[in-house]
Amino acid sequence: MKTLVINSGSSSIKYQLFDMTDESVLCSGVIERIGEKEGVLNHKIAPDTDKAEKVSVEQPIPDHEVGMNLAIDLICGENGVVKDKSEIDAIGHRIVHGGEKFSKPTLVDENVFKELEKVVPLAPLHNPGHLAGMRVTTDLFPDVPQVVVMDTAYHQTLPEKAYMYALPYELYKEMSIRRYGFHGTSHKFVARETAKVLGKPVEECNIITVHLGNGCSMTATEKGKAVDTSMGITPLEGLVMGTRSGDVDPALHALLGRNKGMSLEEVDTLLNKESGLKGMCGMNDMRDIHAAIEEGNERAEMALAVQTYRTKKYIGSFMAVLGHVDAIVFTAGIGENDAIVRERSVEGLEALGVKIDKELNDCRASEPVKISTEDSAVELWVVPTNEELAIARDTLAVVKS
Ligand code: AMP
């Protein structure tokens, strides 16, 4: 079964074609600057092998249709990894916000389009791009089953006490204002991969997954189901991220409006694009921050301290939520590669049964690695995430059901 996974944004489309017989990636690519003067498509054949090849196309890409057609020509053309479009068996779409309607991956039909349109006000930066990509692929592949896999779906099992904001109830009823959580595909995948290395069914595991990438979030999974998460109605709440603030006092908008004359739009941009690590020290890549700390940059040290302190606070609160915890698991760009961030995120938690082994922790993981001491009551792991593979697996499961 060949499954194409698509992540269609407002001005970019990322794709990967999997051969699901062995879950290998046949090709992958990124189309960027859709709608701008000059667009670009970078296509890779067999990207994870030593036979990897790269093809770049630079030309105006006015819309998603032109971009997707360019990619399809490379995937299915004369030199493509498949010889014909008909060899693609299923298509999976990553959707950031599924609102309250979608609690599981779902086969695309007209009703799915309508429901996702309704959610646009909750994710105005993401969902229109997803819908544009879905329209193009349903036109190009009318006979191929297409599945939407929502970042919010995994967290639809949160209990009311975890997802409700303490706001007038009418706002929930009228506008669906509640916490949704994001990175769900990653948290679900990593929790399941962790259960495998723990040697137990996920339904018997309590796991805290700590996704630290450019975006950062944490989820508490109890007996296989998400019961709390750090992100909220948007992916801004919670942990400190590359350019996003995470938790701030909700009075901040009013304060900046009154005292600095900032509009709501300006505060929104400030919190999403100019805050987080970048806001504190001018850098949002953790590798640059470590290099700057080495050179004595105090603001870089402060940014690292604020980020890891916030992560530790959330770990502590999710330990309280779960009571018993089998494993705390780090994943994504920072979580998989950064021993210092991992160590600082759990330092001082020994009394809660969390003991990191500094030698084991000194790793960059492409496979699951245990990083806790033998006598740690809670196991610590690094487990690589793979959201595209997770979407491909979910897509196949829906198509086969
Ligand atoms: P992601 O969003 O999961 O792709 O993660 C991207 C982020 O991971 C980058 O912005 C970096 O901050 C971080 N990152 C990637 N590689 C490393 C590394 N070797 N050490 C520390 N941080 C890394």
Coordinates of N, CA and C in Angstrom, one line a residue, residues 219-372:
T219 N 1.7 16.2 27.2 CA 0.5 15.5 27.3 C 0.6 14.4 28.4
A220 N -0.5 14.4 29.2 CA -0.6 13.3 30.2 C -1.5 12.2 29.6
T221 N -1.0 11.0 29.4 CA -1.8 9.9 28.9 C -2.0 8.9 30.0
E222 N -3.3 8.6 30.3 CA -3.6 7.7 31.4 C -4.3 6.5 30.8
K223 N -3.7 5.3 31.0 CA -4.2 4.1 30.4 C -4.5 4.2 28.9
G224 N -3.6 4.8 28.2 CA -3.7 4.9 26.8 C -4.5 6.1 26.3
K225 N -5.2 6.9 27.2 CA -6.0 8.0 26.7 C -5.4 9.3 27.3
A226 N -5.5 10.4 26.4 CA -5.0 11.7 26.9 C -6.0 12.2 27.9
V227 N -5.4 12.7 29.1 CA -6.3 13.3 30.1 C -6.0 14.7 30.4
D228 N -4.8 15.2 29.9 CA -4.5 16.6 30.0 C -3.4 17.0 29.1
T229 N -3.3 18.2 28.7 CA -2.3 18.7 27.8 C -2.0 20.1 28.0
S230 N -0.9 20.6 27.6 CA -0.5 22.0 27.9 C -1.0 23.1 27.0
M231 N -1.3 22.7 25.7 CA -1.8 23.7 24.8 C -3.3 23.9 24.9
G232 N -3.8 25.0 24.4 CA -5.2 25.3 24.7 C -6.1 25.4 23.5
I233 N -6.8 26.5 23.4 CA -7.7 26.7 22.3 C -6.9 27.0 21.0
T234 N -5.7 27.5 21.2 CA -4.7 27.6 20.1 C -3.4 27.0 20.6
P235 N -2.4 26.9 19.7 CA -1.1 26.3 20.1 C -0.2 27.3 20.8
L236 N -0.8 28.2 21.5 CA 0.1 29.3 22.2 C 0.2 29.0 23.7
E237 N -0.7 28.3 24.3 CA -0.7 28.1 25.7 C 0.3 27.1 26.1
G238 N 0.8 27.2 27.4 CA 1.7 26.2 27.9 C 3.1 26.5 28.0
L239 N 3.9 25.6 27.4 CA 5.4 25.6 27.5 C 6.0 26.8 26.8
V240 N 7.2 27.2 27.1 CA 7.9 28.2 26.4 C 8.4 27.6 25.1
M241 N 8.2 28.3 23.9 CA 8.5 27.7 22.6 C 9.6 28.6 21.9
G242 N 9.9 28.2 20.7 CA 10.9 29.0 19.9 C 10.5 30.4 19.8
T243 N 9.3 30.7 19.3 CA 8.9 32.1 19.2 C 7.6 32.4 19.9
R244 N 7.0 31.4 20.6 CA 5.7 31.6 21.3 C 5.9 31.6 22.8
S245 N 5.2 32.5 23.4 CA 5.4 32.8 24.9 C 5.0 31.6 25.7
G246 N 4.0 30.8 25.3 CA 3.4 29.9 26.3 C 2.6 30.7 27.3
D247 N 2.4 30.1 28.5 CA 1.5 30.8 29.5 C 1.9 32.2 29.8
V248 N 1.0 33.1 29.7 CA 1.2 34.5 30.3 C -0.1 34.9 31.0
D249 N 0.0 35.9 31.8 CA -1.2 36.4 32.5 C -2.2 36.9 31.4
P250 N -3.4 36.4 31.4 CA -4.4 36.8 30.4 C -4.7 38.3 30.4
A251 N -4.3 39.0 31.4 CA -4.5 40.5 31.4 C -3.5 41.2 30.5
L252 N -2.6 40.5 30.0 CA -1.5 41.1 29.2 C -2.0 41.9 28.0
H253 N -3.0 41.3 27.3 CA -3.5 42.0 26.1 C -4.0 43.4 26.5
A254 N -4.8 43.5 27.6 CA -5.4 44.7 28.0 C -4.3 45.7 28.4
L255 N -3.3 45.2 29.2 CA -2.3 46.0 29.7 C -1.4 46.6 28.6
L256 N -1.1 45.8 27.6 CA -0.3 46.3 26.4 C -1.1 47.3 25.6
G257 N -2.4 47.0 25.5 CA -3.3 47.9 24.7 C -3.4 49.2 25.4
R258 N -3.6 49.2 26.7 CA -3.8 50.5 27.4 C -2.5 51.3 27.5
N259 N -1.4 50.6 27.8 CA -0.2 51.4 28.1 C 0.8 51.5 27.0
K260 N 0.6 50.7 25.9 CA 1.5 50.8 24.8 C 0.8 51.0 23.5
G261 N -0.5 51.1 23.6 CA -1.4 51.4 22.4 C -1.3 50.3 21.4
M262 N -1.1 49.1 21.8 CA -1.0 47.9 20.8 C -2.4 47.4 20.5
S263 N -2.6 47.1 19.3 CA -3.9 46.5 18.9 C -3.9 45.0 19.3
L264 N -5.1 44.4 19.2 CA -5.2 42.9 19.5 C -4.3 42.1 18.6
E265 N -4.3 42.5 17.3 CA -3.6 41.9 16.3 C -2.1 41.9 16.6
E266 N -1.6 43.1 17.0 CA -0.2 43.3 17.3 C 0.2 42.4 18.5
V267 N -0.7 42.4 19.5 CA -0.3 41.6 20.7 C -0.3 40.1 20.3
D268 N -1.2 39.7 19.5 CA -1.2 38.3 19.0 C 0.1 37.9 18.3
T269 N 0.5 38.8 17.4 CA 1.8 38.6 16.7 C 2.9 38.6 17.7
L270 N 2.9 39.5 18.6 CA 4.0 39.5 19.6 C 4.1 38.2 20.4
L271 N 3.0 37.7 20.8 CA 3.0 36.4 21.6 C 3.3 35.2 20.8
N272 N 2.9 35.2 19.5 CA 3.2 34.0 18.7 C 4.5 34.0 17.9
K273 N 5.0 35.2 17.5 CA 6.1 35.3 16.6 C 7.3 35.9 17.2
E274 N 7.2 36.7 18.3 CA 8.3 37.5 18.8 C 8.6 37.2 20.2
S275 N 8.1 36.2 20.7 CA 8.2 35.9 22.2 C 9.0 34.6 22.3
G276 N 8.8 33.8 23.4 CA 9.5 32.6 23.6 C 11.0 32.8 23.7
L277 N 11.7 31.8 23.3 CA 13.2 31.9 23.4 C 13.7 33.1 22.6
K278 N 13.1 33.3 21.4 CA 13.5 34.4 20.6 C 13.3 35.8 21.3
G279 N 12.1 35.9 21.9 CA 11.8 37.2 22.6 C 12.8 37.4 23.7
M280 N 13.2 36.4 24.4 CA 14.1 36.5 25.6 C 15.5 36.8 25.2
C281 N 16.0 36.1 24.2 CA 17.4 36.3 23.9 C 17.8 36.5 22.4
G282 N 16.7 36.6 21.6 CA 17.0 36.9 20.2 C 17.3 35.7 19.3
M283 N 17.3 34.5 19.9 CA 17.6 33.3 19.2 C 16.5 32.3 19.5
N284 N 16.0 31.5 18.4 CA 15.0 30.5 18.7 C 15.5 29.1 18.5
D285 N 16.7 29.0 18.0 CA 17.2 27.6 17.8 C 18.1 27.3 19.0
M286 N 17.8 26.1 19.6 CA 18.4 25.8 20.9 C 19.9 25.6 20.7
R287 N 20.3 25.2 19.5 CA 21.8 25.0 19.3 C 22.5 26.3 19.3
D288 N 21.9 27.4 18.8 CA 22.5 28.7 18.9 C 22.5 29.2 20.3
I289 N 21.5 28.9 21.1 CA 21.4 29.3 22.5 C 22.5 28.7 23.3
H290 N 22.8 27.4 23.1 CA 23.9 26.7 23.8 C 25.2 27.4 23.4
A291 N 25.4 27.7 22.1 CA 26.7 28.3 21.7 C 26.8 29.6 22.4
A292 N 25.7 30.4 22.4 CA 25.8 31.7 23.1 C 26.1 31.6 24.6
I293 N 25.5 30.6 25.2 CA 25.8 30.4 26.7 C 27.3 30.1 26.9
E294 N 27.8 29.3 26.0 CA 29.3 29.0 26.1 C 30.1 30.3 26.0
E295 N 29.6 31.3 25.3 CA 30.4 32.5 25.1 C 30.0 33.5 26.2
G296 N 29.2 33.1 27.2 CA 28.9 33.9 28.3 C 27.7 34.8 28.2
N297 N 26.8 34.5 27.2 CA 25.6 35.3 26.9 C 24.6 35.1 28.0
E298 N 24.3 36.1 28.9 CA 23.5 35.9 30.1 C 22.0 35.8 29.7
R299 N 21.6 36.5 28.6 CA 20.2 36.4 28.2 C 19.9 35.0 27.7
A300 N 20.9 34.4 27.0 CA 20.7 33.0 26.5 C 20.5 32.1 27.6
E301 N 21.3 32.3 28.7 CA 21.2 31.4 29.9 C 19.8 31.6 30.5
M302 N 19.4 32.9 30.6 CA 18.1 33.1 31.2 C 17.0 32.4 30.4
A303 N 17.1 32.5 29.0 CA 16.0 31.9 28.2 C 16.0 30.4 28.4
L304 N 17.2 29.8 28.5 CA 17.2 28.3 28.8 C 16.6 28.0 30.1
A305 N 17.0 28.9 31.1 CA 16.5 28.6 32.5 C 14.9 28.7 32.5
V306 N 14.4 29.8 31.9 CA 12.9 30.0 31.9 C 12.2 28.8 31.2
Q307 N 12.8 28.4 30.0 CA 12.2 27.3 29.3 C 12.2 26.0 30.1
T308 N 13.3 25.6 30.6 CA 13.4 24.3 31.3 C 12.6 24.4 32.7
Y309 N 12.6 25.5 33.3 CA 11.8 25.7 34.6 C 10.3 25.5 34.3
R310 N 9.8 26.1 33.2 CA 8.4 25.9 32.8 C 8.1 24.5 32.5
T311 N 9.0 23.8 31.8 CA 8.8 22.4 31.4 C 8.8 21.6 32.7
K312 N 9.7 21.9 33.7 CA 9.7 21.1 34.9 C 8.3 21.3 35.7
K313 N 7.9 22.5 35.7 CA 6.6 22.8 36.4 C 5.5 22.0 35.8
Y314 N 5.4 21.9 34.5 CA 4.4 21.1 33.9 C 4.5 19.6 34.1
I315 N 5.8 19.2 34.1 CA 6.0 17.7 34.4 C 5.5 17.5 35.8
G316 N 5.8 18.4 36.8 CA 5.3 18.2 38.2 C 3.8 18.2 38.2
S317 N 3.2 19.1 37.5 CA 1.7 19.1 37.6 C 1.1 17.9 36.9
F318 N 1.7 17.4 35.8 CA 1.1 16.2 35.2 C 1.4 15.0 36.0
M319 N 2.4 15.0 36.8 CA 2.6 13.9 37.7 C 1.5 13.9 38.8
A320 N 1.1 15.1 39.2 CA 0.0 15.2 40.1 C -1.3 14.7 39.5
V321 N -1.5 15.0 38.2 CA -2.7 14.6 37.5 C -2.8 13.1 37.4
L322 N -1.7 12.5 37.1 CA -1.7 11.0 36.9 C -1.5 10.2 38.1
G323 N -0.9 10.8 39.2 CA -0.7 10.0 40.4 C 0.5 9.0 40.2
H324 N 0.2 7.9 39.5 CA 1.3 7.0 39.2 C 1.7 7.3 37.7
V325 N 3.1 7.4 37.6 CA 3.6 7.6 36.2 C 4.6 6.5 35.9
D326 N 4.4 5.8 34.7 CA 5.4 4.8 34.3 C 6.6 5.4 33.6
A327 N 6.3 6.5 32.8 CA 7.5 7.0 32.0 C 7.2 8.5 31.7
I328 N 8.3 9.2 31.7 CA 8.3 10.6 31.2 C 9.2 10.5 29.9
V329 N 8.7 11.0 28.8 CA 9.3 10.8 27.5 C 9.6 12.1 26.8
F330 N 10.8 12.3 26.3 CA 11.2 13.5 25.6 C 11.2 13.1 24.1
T331 N 10.7 14.1 23.3 CA 10.6 13.9 21.8 C 10.7 15.2 21.1
A332 N 10.8 15.1 19.8 CA 11.0 16.3 18.8 C 12.4 16.9 18.8
G333 N 12.6 17.9 18.0 CA 13.9 18.4 17.7 C 14.8 18.6 19.0
I334 N 14.3 19.3 20.0 CA 15.0 19.6 21.2 C 15.0 18.3 22.1
G335 N 13.8 17.8 22.3 CA 13.7 16.6 23.1 C 14.6 15.4 22.7
E336 N 14.7 15.2 21.4 CA 15.5 14.0 21.0 C 17.0 14.3 21.0
N337 N 17.4 15.6 20.9 CA 18.8 15.9 20.7 C 19.5 16.6 21.8
D338 N 18.8 17.2 22.8 CA 19.4 18.1 23.7 C 19.5 17.6 25.1
A339 N 20.6 17.0 25.5 CA 20.8 16.4 26.8 C 20.7 17.4 27.9
I340 N 21.2 18.6 27.7 CA 21.1 19.7 28.7 C 19.7 20.1 29.0
V341 N 18.9 20.3 28.0 CA 17.5 20.6 28.3 C 16.8 19.5 29.0
R342 N 17.0 18.3 28.6 CA 16.4 17.1 29.3 C 16.8 17.1 30.8
E343 N 18.1 17.3 31.0 CA 18.6 17.2 32.4 C 18.0 18.3 33.2
R344 N 18.0 19.5 32.7 CA 17.5 20.6 33.5 C 15.9 20.6 33.7
S345 N 15.2 19.9 32.8 CA 13.8 19.8 32.9 C 13.3 18.8 34.0
V346 N 14.2 18.0 34.4 CA 13.9 17.0 35.5 C 14.7 17.2 36.7
E347 N 15.6 18.1 36.8 CA 16.5 18.2 37.9 C 15.8 18.6 39.2
G348 N 16.1 18.0 40.3 CA 15.4 18.3 41.5 C 14.1 17.5 41.7
L349 N 13.8 16.6 40.8 CA 12.6 15.8 40.9 C 12.9 14.4 41.6
E350 N 14.1 14.3 42.1 CA 14.5 12.9 42.7 C 13.5 12.5 43.8
A351 N 13.0 13.5 44.6 CA 12.1 13.1 45.7 C 10.8 12.6 45.1
L352 N 10.5 12.9 43.9 CA 9.2 12.5 43.2 C 9.5 11.1 42.5
G353 N 10.7 10.6 42.6 CA 11.0 9.3 42.0 C 11.5 9.4 40.6
V354 N 12.0 10.6 40.2 CA 12.5 10.8 38.9 C 14.0 11.0 38.9
K355 N 14.8 10.1 38.5 CA 16.3 10.2 38.5 C 16.9 9.9 37.2
I356 N 17.5 11.0 36.7 CA 18.1 10.9 35.3 C 19.6 10.3 35.5
D357 N 20.0 9.5 34.5 CA 21.3 8.9 34.4 C 22.1 9.8 33.5
K358 N 23.0 10.6 34.0 CA 23.7 11.6 33.1 C 24.4 11.0 31.9
E359 N 25.0 9.8 32.2 CA 25.7 9.2 31.1 C 24.8 8.7 30.0
L360 N 23.7 8.0 30.4 CA 22.7 7.5 29.4 C 22.1 8.7 28.7
N361 N 21.9 9.8 29.4 CA 21.2 11.0 28.9 C 22.1 11.7 27.8
D362 N 23.4 11.4 27.8 CA 24.3 12.1 26.9 C 24.2 11.4 25.5
C363 N 23.0 11.6 24.9 CA 22.8 10.9 23.6 C 21.9 11.8 22.7
R364 N 22.0 11.5 21.4 CA 21.0 12.0 20.5 C 20.3 10.7 19.9
A365 N 19.0 10.7 20.0 CA 18.3 9.4 19.8 C 17.7 9.4 18.4
S366 N 18.0 8.3 17.7 CA 17.1 8.0 16.5 C 16.3 6.7 16.7
E367 N 16.5 6.1 17.9 CA 15.8 5.0 18.4 C 15.4 5.3 19.8
P368 N 14.4 4.6 20.4 CA 14.1 4.9 21.8 C 15.3 4.6 22.7
V369 N 15.6 5.5 23.6 CA 16.7 5.3 24.6 C 16.3 5.6 26.0
K370 N 16.6 4.7 26.9 CA 16.2 4.9 28.3 C 17.3 5.7 29.0
I371 N 16.9 6.8 29.7 CA 17.9 7.7 30.2 C 17.8 7.9 31.7
S372 N 17.0 7.0 32.4 CA 16.9 7.1 33.8 C 17.8 6.0 34.5

